[in-house]
Coordinates of N, CA and C and ligand atoms in Angstrom, one line a residue:
M832 N 26.7 23.9 -19.6 CA 26.6 25.5 -19.9 C 25.9 25.7 -21.2
Q833 N 26.1 24.7 -22.1 CA 25.3 24.9 -23.0 C 24.1 24.9 -22.7
K834 N 23.6 23.7 -22.4 CA 22.3 23.6 -21.8 C 21.5 24.6 -21.1
A835 N 22.4 25.0 -20.1 CA 21.9 26.4 -19.2 C 21.6 27.4 -20.4
K836 N 22.2 27.6 -21.0 CA 22.2 29.0 -22.0 C 20.9 29.0 -23.1
S837 N 20.7 27.6 -23.3 CA 19.8 27.2 -24.2 C 18.4 27.3 -23.6
F838 N 18.4 27.2 -22.6 CA 17.1 26.7 -21.4 C 16.7 28.4 -21.2
L839 N 18.0 29.0 -20.8 CA 17.7 30.6 -20.9 C 17.2 31.4 -22.0
I840 N 17.8 31.1 -23.2 CA 17.2 31.6 -24.5 C 15.8 30.9 -24.7
C841 N 15.5 29.9 -24.3 CA 14.3 29.0 -24.6 C 13.1 30.0 -23.9
I842 N 13.3 30.2 -22.4 CA 12.5 30.9 -21.3 C 12.5 32.2 -21.9
F843 N 13.4 33.0 -22.5 CA 13.2 34.3 -23.0 C 12.3 34.1 -24.4
I844 N 12.3 33.3 -25.3 CA 11.6 33.3 -26.3 C 10.2 32.9 -25.9
S845 N 10.0 32.0 -24.8 CA 8.5 31.9 -24.8 C 7.9 32.8 -24.0
A846 N 8.7 33.6 -23.2 CA 8.1 34.8 -22.7 C 7.8 36.0 -23.8
G847 N 8.2 35.9 -24.8 CA 8.3 36.7 -26.0 C 7.2 36.6 -26.9
L848 N 7.7 36.4 -28.1 CA 6.8 36.3 -29.1 C 6.3 34.8 -29.3
F849 N 7.0 33.8 -29.1 CA 6.7 32.6 -29.7 C 6.8 31.5 -28.4
G850 N 6.1 30.7 -28.6 CA 5.6 29.6 -27.6 C 7.1 28.5 -27.3
C851 N 7.4 28.1 -26.4 CA 8.5 27.2 -26.2 C 8.2 26.0 -26.4
R852 N 8.8 25.4 -27.0 CA 8.0 23.8 -27.5 C 9.3 22.8 -27.2
D853 N 10.8 23.4 -26.4 CA 11.6 22.5 -26.4 C 11.2 21.4 -25.3
K854 N 11.4 20.1 -26.0 CA 10.8 19.0 -25.0 C 11.3 18.9 -23.7
K855 N 12.5 19.2 -23.5 CA 13.3 19.4 -22.4 C 12.4 19.9 -21.1
L856 N 11.6 21.0 -21.5 CA 11.0 21.7 -20.4 C 10.1 20.8 -20.1
T857 N 9.4 20.0 -20.6 CA 8.2 19.3 -20.2 C 8.4 18.0 -19.7
E858 N 9.7 17.6 -19.8 CA 10.3 16.0 -19.4 C 10.1 16.0 -17.8
V859 N 9.6 14.8 -17.3 CA 9.6 14.6 -16.0 C 11.4 14.3 -15.7
V860 N 11.6 14.8 -14.6 CA 12.5 15.2 -14.1 C 12.7 13.5 -13.1
E861 N 14.2 13.2 -13.9 CA 14.7 11.6 -13.2 C 15.3 12.0 -11.9
V862 N 15.2 11.7 -11.0 CA 16.2 11.6 -9.6 C 17.4 10.2 -9.9
P863 N 18.5 10.4 -9.6 CA 19.3 9.4 -9.8 C 19.1 8.5 -8.4
L864 N 18.9 7.4 -8.6 CA 19.3 6.8 -7.1 C 20.8 6.5 -6.4
P865 N 20.9 6.1 -5.5 CA 22.2 6.0 -4.8 C 22.9 4.9 -5.4
T866 N 23.9 5.1 -5.7 CA 25.0 3.9 -6.4 C 25.1 3.0 -4.9
A867 N 25.8 1.8 -5.2 CA 25.9 0.7 -4.2 C 27.1 1.1 -3.0
E868 N 27.7 2.0 -3.6 CA 28.5 2.8 -2.8 C 28.0 3.6 -1.7
E869 N 27.0 4.7 -2.0 CA 26.4 5.7 -1.4 C 25.5 4.8 -0.5
K870 N 25.3 3.7 -0.5 CA 24.0 2.9 0.2 C 24.4 3.0 1.7
V871 N 23.6 3.6 2.4 CA 23.8 3.6 4.1 C 23.2 2.5 4.8
A872 N 23.7 2.0 5.7 CA 23.3 0.8 6.2 C 22.0 1.0 6.9
L873 N 21.2 -0.3 6.9 CA 19.9 -0.1 7.0 C 19.5 -0.5 8.9
S874 N 18.3 -0.1 9.3 CA 18.1 -0.2 10.5 C 17.5 -1.6 10.3
H875 N 17.0 -2.2 11.6 CA 16.5 -3.3 11.6 C 14.9 -3.4 11.9
P876 N 13.9 -4.1 11.6 CA 12.5 -3.7 11.8 C 12.1 -3.9 13.6
D877 N 13.3 -4.4 14.4 CA 12.7 -4.7 15.8 C 13.0 -3.4 16.5
E878 N 13.7 -2.3 16.1 CA 14.3 -1.2 16.4 C 13.2 -0.3 16.5
A879 N 12.1 -0.1 15.5 CA 11.2 0.7 15.2 C 9.8 0.2 16.4
K880 N 9.8 1.1 17.6 CA 8.6 0.8 18.7 C 7.6 2.0 18.8
A881 N 6.7 1.5 18.8 CA 5.5 2.8 18.9 C 5.7 2.8 20.6
D882 N 5.1 4.1 20.5 CA 5.0 4.6 22.3 C 3.9 3.8 22.8
P883 N 4.0 3.6 24.2 CA 3.4 2.6 25.0 C 1.6 3.1 24.6
G884 N 0.5 2.1 24.3 CA -0.3 2.2 24.0 C -1.4 1.0 23.8
T885 N -2.6 1.2 23.5 CA -3.5 -0.2 23.0 C -3.0 -0.8 22.3
F886 N -2.6 -0.3 21.1 CA -2.1 -1.0 19.8 C -0.6 -0.8 19.5
Q887 N 0.0 -1.8 19.2 CA 1.2 -1.8 19.1 C 1.4 -2.4 17.4
M888 N 2.7 -1.8 17.2 CA 3.2 -2.5 15.8 C 3.2 -4.3 15.5
R889 N 2.9 -4.3 14.5 CA 2.7 -6.1 14.0 C 4.5 -6.1 13.6
E890 N 4.9 -7.1 14.0 CA 6.5 -7.6 14.1 C 6.6 -7.8 12.6
L891 N 7.3 -7.0 11.8 CA 7.5 -7.3 10.3 C 8.4 -9.0 10.3
P892 N 7.6 -9.8 9.8 CA 8.1 -10.9 9.7 C 9.4 -11.5 8.7
Y893 N 9.8 -10.2 8.3 CA 11.2 -10.3 7.2 C 11.9 -9.2 7.4
E894 N 13.2 -9.2 6.6 CA 14.2 -8.1 7.1 C 13.8 -6.9 5.7
Y895 N 14.4 -5.8 5.8 CA 13.8 -4.6 5.2 C 14.3 -5.1 3.7
D896 N 15.3 -6.0 3.5 CA 15.9 -5.9 2.3 C 15.3 -7.5 1.8
A897 N 14.4 -7.6 2.3 CA 13.7 -8.9 1.7 C 13.1 -9.3 0.5
L898 N 12.9 -8.4 0.5 CA 11.6 -8.1 -0.7 C 12.3 -7.4 -2.1
S899 N 13.6 -6.9 -2.2 CA 14.3 -6.4 -3.0 C 14.7 -7.4 -4.3
P900 N 14.6 -7.3 -5.4 CA 14.1 -5.7 -6.0 C 13.0 -5.4 -6.3
S901 N 12.2 -6.1 -5.7 CA 10.4 -5.5 -6.1 C 10.1 -4.3 -5.1
I902 N 10.8 -4.6 -3.9 CA 10.4 -3.3 -3.0 C 11.6 -3.3 -2.3
D903 N 12.4 -1.9 -2.5 CA 13.8 -1.8 -2.1 C 13.7 -1.5 -0.7
P904 N 15.1 -1.6 -0.1 CA 15.1 -1.9 1.3 C 14.8 -0.4 2.0
R905 N 15.3 0.3 1.6 CA 15.0 1.9 2.0 C 13.6 2.5 2.2
T906 N 12.8 1.9 1.1 CA 11.4 2.1 0.9 C 10.9 1.5 2.2
M907 N 11.3 0.1 2.4 CA 10.7 -0.7 3.3 C 11.0 -0.1 4.9
E908 N 12.1 0.3 5.0 CA 12.7 0.9 6.1 C 11.8 2.1 6.7
L909 N 11.8 2.9 5.6 CA 11.0 4.2 6.0 C 9.5 3.7 6.2
H910 N 9.0 2.8 5.4 CA 7.2 2.5 5.2 C 7.2 2.3 6.6
Y911 N 8.1 0.9 7.1 CA 7.8 0.4 8.5 C 8.0 1.5 9.6
S912 N 9.1 1.8 9.7 CA 9.8 2.7 10.7 C 8.9 3.9 11.0
K913 N 8.6 4.8 10.0 CA 8.6 5.9 10.1 C 6.9 6.1 9.8
H914 N 6.2 5.8 8.3 CA 5.0 5.9 8.4 C 3.9 4.9 9.2
Y915 N 4.4 3.7 9.1 CA 3.2 2.9 10.0 C 3.8 3.0 11.6
L916 N 4.6 3.2 11.7 CA 5.0 3.9 13.4 C 4.3 5.0 13.8
T917 N 3.9 5.9 12.7 CA 3.3 7.4 13.2 C 1.7 6.7 13.2
Y918 N 1.2 5.9 12.1 CA -0.1 5.7 12.1 C -0.6 4.9 13.6
T919 N 0.4 4.2 14.1 CA 0.1 3.4 15.4 C -0.1 4.3 16.7
N920 N 1.0 5.4 16.7 CA 0.9 6.3 17.6 C -0.4 7.2 17.6
N921 N -0.3 7.5 16.4 CA -1.7 8.4 16.2 C -3.0 7.6 16.5
L922 N -3.1 6.4 16.2 CA -4.5 5.6 16.5 C -4.4 5.6 18.1
N923 N -3.3 5.2 18.9 CA -3.4 5.2 20.2 C -3.9 6.8 20.9
R924 N -3.2 7.9 19.9 CA -4.1 9.3 20.6 C -5.3 9.3 20.1
A925 N -5.6 8.9 19.1 CA -7.2 9.2 18.8 C -8.2 8.4 19.3
L926 N -7.7 7.2 20.0 CA -8.8 6.5 20.4 C -9.3 7.2 22.0
S927 N -10.7 6.8 22.3 CA -11.3 7.3 23.3 C -11.2 5.9 24.3
D928 N -11.6 6.1 25.6 CA -11.3 5.0 26.5 C -12.7 3.9 26.1
S929 N -13.6 4.4 25.8 CA -15.0 3.6 25.5 C -14.6 2.5 24.1
L930 N -13.6 2.8 23.1 CA -13.2 2.2 22.1 C -12.1 1.2 22.4
S931 N -11.2 1.9 23.2 CA -9.9 1.2 23.2 C -9.9 0.1 24.2
K932 N -10.7 -0.2 25.4 CA -10.6 -1.3 26.0 C -10.9 -2.5 25.5
H933 N -12.0 -3.0 25.1 CA -12.3 -4.1 24.6 C -12.2 -4.5 23.2
S934 N -12.0 -3.5 22.2 CA -12.3 -3.8 20.9 C -11.0 -4.0 20.0
T935 N -11.3 -4.7 19.3 CA -10.1 -5.3 18.0 C -10.2 -4.2 17.3
I936 N -9.2 -4.2 16.5 CA -9.1 -3.0 15.5 C -10.3 -2.9 14.5
E937 N -10.7 -4.3 14.1 CA -11.8 -5.0 13.0 C -13.0 -4.5 13.8
E938 N -13.2 -4.3 14.7 CA -14.6 -3.7 15.5 C -14.5 -2.1 15.3
I939 N -13.3 -1.6 15.9 CA -13.1 -0.4 16.0 C -13.7 0.3 14.3
L940 N -13.0 -0.2 13.1 CA -13.4 0.3 11.9 C -14.8 0.0 11.5
K941 N -15.3 -1.4 12.2 CA -17.0 -1.3 11.5 C -17.8 -0.7 12.1
K942 N -17.4 0.1 13.3 CA -18.4 0.9 13.8 C -17.8 2.3 13.8
L943 N -17.0 2.7 13.0 CA -16.5 4.0 13.0 C -17.5 4.8 12.7
D944 N -17.3 6.5 13.4 CA -17.8 7.2 13.1 C -17.2 8.2 12.0
M945 N -17.7 7.8 10.7 CA -16.6 8.7 9.6 C -16.4 10.0 9.4
S946 N -17.1 10.6 10.6 CA -16.9 12.0 10.6 C -15.4 12.7 11.8
N947 N -15.4 11.3 12.4 CA -14.2 11.4 13.3 C -12.6 11.1 12.4
A948 N -12.3 12.4 11.8 CA -11.1 12.3 10.8 C -10.1 11.6 11.7
A949 N -9.4 11.8 12.9 CA -8.3 11.2 13.2 C -8.6 9.9 13.3
L950 N -9.7 9.3 13.8 CA -9.8 8.0 14.1 C -9.7 7.3 12.7
R951 N -10.5 7.7 11.7 CA -10.7 7.3 10.5 C -9.4 7.3 9.8
N952 N -8.6 8.0 10.0 CA -7.0 8.1 9.2 C -6.2 7.0 9.8
N953 N -6.0 7.1 11.1 CA -5.5 6.3 11.7 C -5.7 5.1 11.9
A954 N -6.7 4.8 12.4 CA -7.6 3.2 12.4 C -7.3 2.3 11.2
G955 N -7.6 3.3 9.7 CA -7.5 2.7 8.6 C -5.8 2.4 8.8
G956 N -5.0 3.7 8.5 CA -3.8 3.1 8.3 C -2.9 2.3 9.1
Y957 N -3.4 2.1 10.5 CA -2.9 1.0 11.1 C -3.4 -0.3 10.4
Y958 N -4.7 -0.6 10.3 CA -5.3 -2.0 9.7 C -4.4 -2.2 8.8
N959 N -4.7 -0.9 7.8 CA -4.5 -1.3 6.1 C -2.9 -1.8 6.3
H960 N -1.9 -1.2 6.7 CA -0.4 -1.6 6.9 C -0.4 -2.8 7.4
N961 N -1.2 -3.3 8.6 CA -1.1 -4.8 9.2 C -1.4 -5.8 8.1
L962 N -2.4 -5.6 7.0 CA -2.6 -6.7 6.2 C -1.6 -6.4 5.0
F963 N -0.9 -5.1 4.4 CA -0.2 -5.0 3.7 C 1.3 -5.9 4.0
W964 N 1.7 -5.7 5.1 CA 2.7 -6.5 5.5 C 2.7 -8.1 5.3
E965 N 1.7 -8.5 5.9 CA 1.1 -9.9 5.7 C 1.0 -10.2 4.0
S966 N 0.3 -9.2 3.2 CA 0.1 -9.7 2.0 C 1.5 -9.8 1.2
I967 N 2.5 -9.5 1.5 CA 3.6 -9.7 0.6 C 5.1 -10.4 1.8
G968 N 6.1 -11.2 1.1 CA 7.0 -11.3 1.6 C 7.9 -11.9 0.7
P969 N 9.2 -12.4 1.5 CA 10.4 -13.2 0.2 C 9.5 -14.3 0.1
N970 N 10.3 -15.1 -1.3 CA 9.9 -15.8 -1.9 C 8.3 -16.0 -2.3
G971 N 7.7 -15.0 -2.3 CA 6.5 -14.5 -2.8 C 6.1 -14.9 -4.2
G972 N 5.0 -14.3 -4.8 CA 4.7 -14.3 -6.3 C 4.1 -15.7 -6.8
G973 N 4.1 -16.0 -7.9 CA 3.2 -17.2 -8.3 C 2.0 -17.1 -8.1
K974 N 1.1 -18.1 -7.9 CA -0.3 -18.3 -7.8 C -0.9 -18.8 -6.6
P975 N -1.9 -18.6 -6.4 CA -2.5 -19.0 -5.0 C -2.9 -20.5 -5.0
N976 N -3.1 -21.0 -3.9 CA -3.3 -22.4 -3.5 C -4.6 -23.0 -4.0
D977 N -5.0 -24.1 -4.3 CA -6.0 -24.3 -4.5 C -7.3 -24.0 -4.6
T978 N -7.7 -23.9 -3.2 CA -8.8 -23.5 -3.0 C -9.1 -22.0 -3.0
L979 N -8.2 -21.1 -3.0 CA -8.4 -19.4 -3.5 C -8.3 -19.6 -5.2
A980 N -7.5 -20.6 -5.7 CA -7.4 -20.5 -7.2 C -8.8 -20.5 -7.8
K981 N -9.6 -21.6 -7.2 CA -10.7 -22.1 -7.6 C -11.7 -20.9 -7.8
A982 N -11.8 -20.4 -6.4 CA -12.7 -19.1 -6.2 C -12.2 -17.9 -6.8
I983 N -11.1 -17.7 -7.4 CA -10.6 -16.8 -8.3 C -11.0 -16.9 -9.5
D984 N -10.9 -18.3 -10.1 CA -11.5 -18.8 -11.2 C -12.9 -18.4 -11.6
R985 N -13.5 -18.7 -10.1 CA -15.2 -18.8 -10.2 C -15.9 -17.2 -10.3
D986 N -14.9 -16.3 -9.7 CA -15.6 -14.9 -9.4 C -14.7 -13.9 -10.5
F987 N -13.7 -14.2 -11.1 CA -13.0 -14.0 -11.9 C -12.8 -14.1 -13.7
G988 N -13.2 -15.5 -13.6 CA -13.0 -16.1 -14.7 C -11.8 -17.0 -15.0
S989 N -10.4 -16.1 -14.5 CA -9.3 -16.8 -14.3 C -8.2 -16.1 -13.7
F990 N -7.2 -16.3 -13.2 CA -6.3 -15.6 -12.4 C -5.7 -14.6 -13.1
E991 N -5.4 -14.6 -14.4 CA -4.9 -13.3 -15.3 C -6.3 -12.3 -15.2
N992 N -7.5 -12.7 -15.5 CA -8.2 -11.6 -15.3 C -8.4 -10.9 -14.0
F993 N -8.1 -12.0 -12.9 CA -8.2 -11.2 -11.3 C -7.1 -10.0 -11.6
K994 N -5.5 -10.7 -12.0 CA -4.9 -9.6 -11.9 C -4.6 -8.5 -12.7
A995 N -5.5 -8.3 -13.9 CA -5.9 -7.3 -14.5 C -6.7 -6.2 -13.8
T996 N -7.8 -7.0 -13.4 CA -8.9 -6.5 -12.6 C -8.3 -5.5 -11.6
F997 N -7.3 -6.4 -10.4 CA -6.6 -5.8 -9.5 C -5.7 -4.4 -10.1
A998 N -4.9 -4.7 -11.0 CA -4.2 -4.0 -11.2 C -4.7 -2.8 -11.8
D999 N -5.4 -3.0 -12.4 CA -6.3 -1.8 -12.7 C -7.1 -0.7 -11.6
A1000 N -7.5 -1.4 -10.5 CA -8.2 -0.8 -9.4 C -7.0 0.0 -8.9
A1001 N -5.9 -0.6 -8.7 CA -4.7 0.1 -8.0 C -4.2 1.4 -9.0
E1002 N -4.2 1.0 -10.1 CA -3.6 2.1 -10.8 C -4.6 3.3 -11.2
K1003 N -6.0 3.0 -11.0 CA -7.0 4.0 -10.9 C -7.2 4.7 -10.3
Q1004 N -6.7 4.3 -8.6 CA -7.2 4.9 -7.6 C -6.4 6.5 -7.7
F1005 N -7.6 7.4 -7.6 CA -6.9 8.8 -7.9 C -6.0 9.0 -6.6
G1006 N -4.8 9.4 -6.9 CA -4.1 10.0 -5.5 C -3.8 8.9 -4.4
S1007 N -3.8 9.2 -3.4 CA -3.3 8.3 -2.3 C -4.3 7.1 -1.9
G1008 N -4.2 6.1 -1.8 CA -5.2 4.8 -1.6 C -4.4 3.8 -1.6
W1009 N -5.8 2.8 -1.8 CA -5.5 1.3 -1.8 C -6.2 0.6 -2.3
A1010 N -6.0 -0.7 -3.3 CA -6.6 -1.8 -3.9 C -6.4 -3.0 -2.8
W1011 N -7.7 -3.8 -2.9 CA -7.9 -4.9 -2.2 C -8.7 -5.9 -3.1
L1012 N -8.3 -7.1 -2.3 CA -9.1 -8.2 -2.6 C -10.1 -8.4 -1.6
V1013 N -11.3 -8.4 -1.5 CA -12.0 -8.8 -0.4 C -13.0 -10.1 -0.6
V1014 N -13.7 -10.7 0.6 CA -14.7 -11.4 0.4 C -15.7 -10.8 1.0
N1015 N -16.8 -10.9 0.2 CA -17.8 -9.8 0.5 C -18.9 -10.7 1.5
R1016 N -19.9 -10.1 1.4 CA -21.3 -10.7 2.4 C -21.6 -11.9 1.7
S1017 N -21.7 -12.4 0.4 CA -21.9 -13.3 -0.2 C -20.9 -14.3 -0.4
K1018 N -19.7 -14.0 0.6 CA -18.4 -15.0 0.3 C -18.0 -15.2 -1.0
K1019 N -18.2 -14.3 -1.7 CA -17.6 -13.9 -3.2 C -16.5 -13.1 -3.1
L1020 N -15.7 -13.1 -3.6 CA -14.2 -12.4 -4.1 C -14.7 -11.2 -5.0
Q1021 N -14.4 -10.0 -4.3 CA -14.4 -8.6 -5.3 C -13.1 -8.0 -5.1
V1022 N -12.5 -7.3 -6.1 CA -11.8 -6.2 -6.2 C -12.4 -4.7 -6.0
T1023 N -11.9 -3.8 -4.9 CA -12.0 -2.4 -5.0 C -10.9 -1.7 -4.7
N1024 N -11.0 -0.3 -4.8 CA -10.2 0.1 -4.2 C -10.8 1.4 -3.0
T1025 N -9.8 2.3 -2.2 CA -10.4 3.0 -1.3 C -9.7 4.2 -1.5
P1026 N -9.9 5.4 -1.0 CA -9.1 6.6 -1.1 C -8.4 6.6 0.3
N1027 N -7.2 7.3 0.4 CA -6.7 7.7 2.0 C -6.3 6.6 2.4
Q1028 N -7.0 6.6 3.7 CA -6.6 5.3 4.8 C -7.9 4.6 4.8
D1029 N -9.0 4.7 4.1 CA -10.1 3.8 4.1 C -10.1 2.8 3.9
N1030 N -10.9 1.6 4.0 CA -10.8 0.2 3.8 C -12.2 -0.6 3.8
P1031 N -12.3 -1.4 3.1 CA -13.6 -2.0 2.9 C -14.6 -2.4 4.2
L1032 N -13.7 -2.7 5.4 CA -14.4 -2.9 6.7 C -15.3 -1.5 7.2
M1033 N -14.7 -0.3 6.6 CA -15.8 0.9 7.0 C -16.9 0.9 6.8
P1034 N -18.1 1.6 7.6 CA -19.2 1.9 7.1 C -19.2 2.8 5.9
Q1035 N -20.1 2.5 4.8 CA -20.0 3.3 3.4 C -19.0 2.7 2.6
A1036 N -18.5 1.7 2.8 CA -17.6 1.3 1.8 C -18.3 1.0 0.6
A1037 N -17.6 1.1 -0.6 CA -18.3 1.1 -1.8 C -18.7 -0.6 -2.0
V1038 N -17.7 -1.2 -1.7 CA -17.6 -2.9 -1.8 C -17.3 -3.1 -0.4
P1039 N -18.5 -3.4 0.6 CA -17.9 -4.1 1.8 C -17.5 -5.3 1.9
G1040 N -16.7 -5.6 2.9 CA -16.3 -7.2 3.2 C -14.9 -7.4 3.6
T1041 N -14.4 -8.6 3.8 CA -13.4 -8.8 4.8 C -12.2 -8.9 3.3
P1042 N -11.2 -7.7 4.1 CA -9.9 -7.6 3.2 C -9.1 -9.0 3.2
I1043 N -8.6 -9.4 2.0 CA -7.2 -10.5 2.3 C -6.1 -10.3 1.3
L1044 N -6.1 -9.4 0.6 CA -5.0 -9.0 0.1 C -4.8 -7.4 -0.1
A1045 N -4.0 -6.5 0.3 CA -4.0 -5.2 0.1 C -2.7 -4.7 -0.2
L1046 N -3.1 -3.6 -1.4 CA -1.7 -2.7 -2.2 C -2.0 -1.4 -1.9
D1047 N -0.7 -1.0 -1.0 CA -0.8 0.2 -0.9 C -0.2 0.9 -1.8
V1048 N -0.9 1.8 -2.3 CA -0.4 2.9 -3.9 C -0.5 4.3 -3.3
W1049 N -0.1 4.5 -1.8 CA 0.5 6.0 -1.6 C 1.9 6.2 -2.1
E1050 N 2.1 7.2 -2.3 CA 3.6 7.1 -3.1 C 4.5 6.8 -2.4
H1051 N 4.7 7.3 -1.2 CA 5.4 6.8 0.3 C 5.8 5.4 -0.2
A1052 N 5.0 4.4 -0.7 CA 5.0 2.9 -0.9 C 5.9 2.8 -2.3
Y1053 N 6.2 3.5 -2.9 CA 7.0 3.6 -4.2 C 7.8 4.2 -4.7
Y1054 N 7.9 5.5 -4.4 CA 8.4 6.8 -4.9 C 10.0 6.8 -5.0
L1055 N 10.9 6.1 -4.0 CA 11.9 6.4 -3.9 C 12.4 5.1 -5.2
N1056 N 11.8 4.5 -5.4 CA 12.2 3.2 -6.5 C 11.7 3.4 -7.8
Y1057 N 10.4 3.8 -7.9 CA 9.8 3.6 -9.1 C 9.3 5.0 -9.5
Q1058 N 9.3 6.1 -8.6 CA 9.1 7.3 -8.8 C 7.4 7.7 -9.3
Y1059 N 7.2 7.9 -10.4 CA 5.8 8.0 -10.7 C 5.2 7.0 -11.6
R1060 N 6.0 5.9 -11.8 CA 5.7 4.8 -12.5 C 5.0 3.9 -11.3
R1061 N 3.8 4.1 -10.9 CA 3.2 3.1 -10.1 C 2.6 2.3 -11.1
G1062 N 2.6 1.8 -12.2 CA 2.5 0.6 -12.8 C 3.5 -0.3 -12.6
K1063 N 4.6 0.1 -12.9 CA 5.6 -1.0 -12.5 C 5.8 -1.3 -11.2
Y1064 N 5.4 -0.6 -10.1 CA 5.3 -1.0 -8.9 C 4.3 -2.1 -8.7
I1065 N 3.0 -1.8 -9.4 CA 2.2 -2.8 -9.3 C 2.5 -4.2 -9.7
D1066 N 2.9 -4.1 -11.2 CA 3.5 -5.5 -11.4 C 4.6 -6.2 -10.6
A1067 N 5.4 -5.1 -9.9 CA 6.4 -5.8 -8.9 C 5.8 -6.5 -7.7
F1068 N 4.6 -6.0 -7.0 CA 4.0 -6.3 -6.5 C 3.5 -7.6 -6.4
F1069 N 3.0 -7.9 -7.6 CA 2.9 -9.5 -7.8 C 3.8 -10.4 -7.8
D1070 N 5.0 -10.0 -7.9 CA 6.3 -10.9 -7.7 C 6.5 -11.1 -6.1
V1071 N 5.6 -10.6 -5.4 CA 6.1 -10.4 -3.9 C 4.9 -11.2 -3.1
I1072 N 3.7 -11.1 -3.9 CA 2.5 -11.4 -2.9 C 2.9 -12.6 -2.0
N1073 N 2.5 -12.9 -0.6 CA 2.6 -14.0 0.1 C 1.2 -14.8 -0.1
W1074 N 1.2 -15.7 -1.0 CA -0.4 -16.3 -1.4 C -0.6 -17.2 -0.4
K1075 N 0.4 -17.7 0.4 CA 0.1 -18.8 1.5 C -0.8 -18.0 2.2
K1076 N -0.6 -16.9 2.7 CA -1.1 -16.1 3.7 C -2.4 -15.7 3.2
V1077 N -2.2 -15.1 2.2 CA -3.9 -14.8 1.6 C -4.7 -16.0 1.6
G1078 N -4.0 -17.3 1.4 CA -5.3 -18.0 1.0 C -5.9 -18.3 2.5
E1079 N -4.8 -18.5 3.5 CA -5.5 -18.8 4.8 C -6.5 -17.6 5.3
K1080 N -6.1 -16.3 5.0 CA -7.0 -15.5 5.3 C -8.5 -15.8 4.2
Y1081 N -8.5 -16.0 3.4 CA -9.5 -16.4 2.6 C -10.5 -17.5 3.3
E1082 N -9.7 -18.6 3.5 CA -10.3 -19.7 4.5 C -11.0 -19.2 5.8
E1083 N -10.1 -18.3 6.3 CA -10.7 -17.7 7.8 C -11.9 -16.7 7.3
A1084 N -12.1 -16.0 6.4 CA -12.8 -15.2 5.8 C -14.5 -16.0 5.8
I1085 N -14.1 -17.4 4.8 CA -15.6 -17.7 4.6 C -16.1 -18.5 5.4
A1086 N -15.2 -18.8 6.4 CA -15.6 -19.7 7.8 C -16.5 -19.1 8.5
K1087 N -16.0 -17.6 8.3 CA -16.8 -16.8 9.9 C -17.9 -16.0 9.2
K1088 N -18.8 -15.9 10.4 CA -20.2 -15.3 10.0 C -19.8 -13.8 9.9
Y1089 N -20.5 -13.3 9.0 CA -20.3 -11.7 8.7 C -20.6 -10.9 9.8
Ligands
MN1360 MN1 1.9 3.1 3.6

């Protein structure tokens, strides 16, 4: 009551002669998280099914709560069963017959007409999330295996430098988007970021290449738990990176002709 009263007085004063400098008015609002007792039962990843179509959701190789506390179960559930499901359905709707018959998602992205917004957003959204689910996993974190570790040292100077470069790209992506570790056409590692659901496979990518690690920095990927603290979410991402999988993707990318 006292707070409400002082708030009203403050508004009144600010509308009058003096500016209101009460710090409370400019504070970011903290939304309390549900307590343990309030937690609702989670669904299972198998229950999420896209409509029949050319592309189907990649199976999530772990439970929604497997990455907790780095990524909370409810965020994982909504991200996989709602956001990713929607990208998959919308991709199938956006595909024309000529694109859907014999094309992989990578082929569709590489020859994308960037003015086709529905396909750009949803083919991107589908591919990007596929890689994101694989980029993370239970018992993740730590450092990459030998081959990838050497390449990271070669191209970034050290693992710590790579980490700082990647975190910076993720932090500085304005608004919604992604941070990437890619193998470029010269088979060197590079870090980049892209807006919305764009990615380094698309024509006109600033840093073109084969992505091997993806970080989703859309607010839907972290807001429930981290709210406006994107930096904390980026730190937590490093604790769940599946370096074994990223290492496999690195070896595939360097073996392949671009
Ligand atoms: Mn997402």
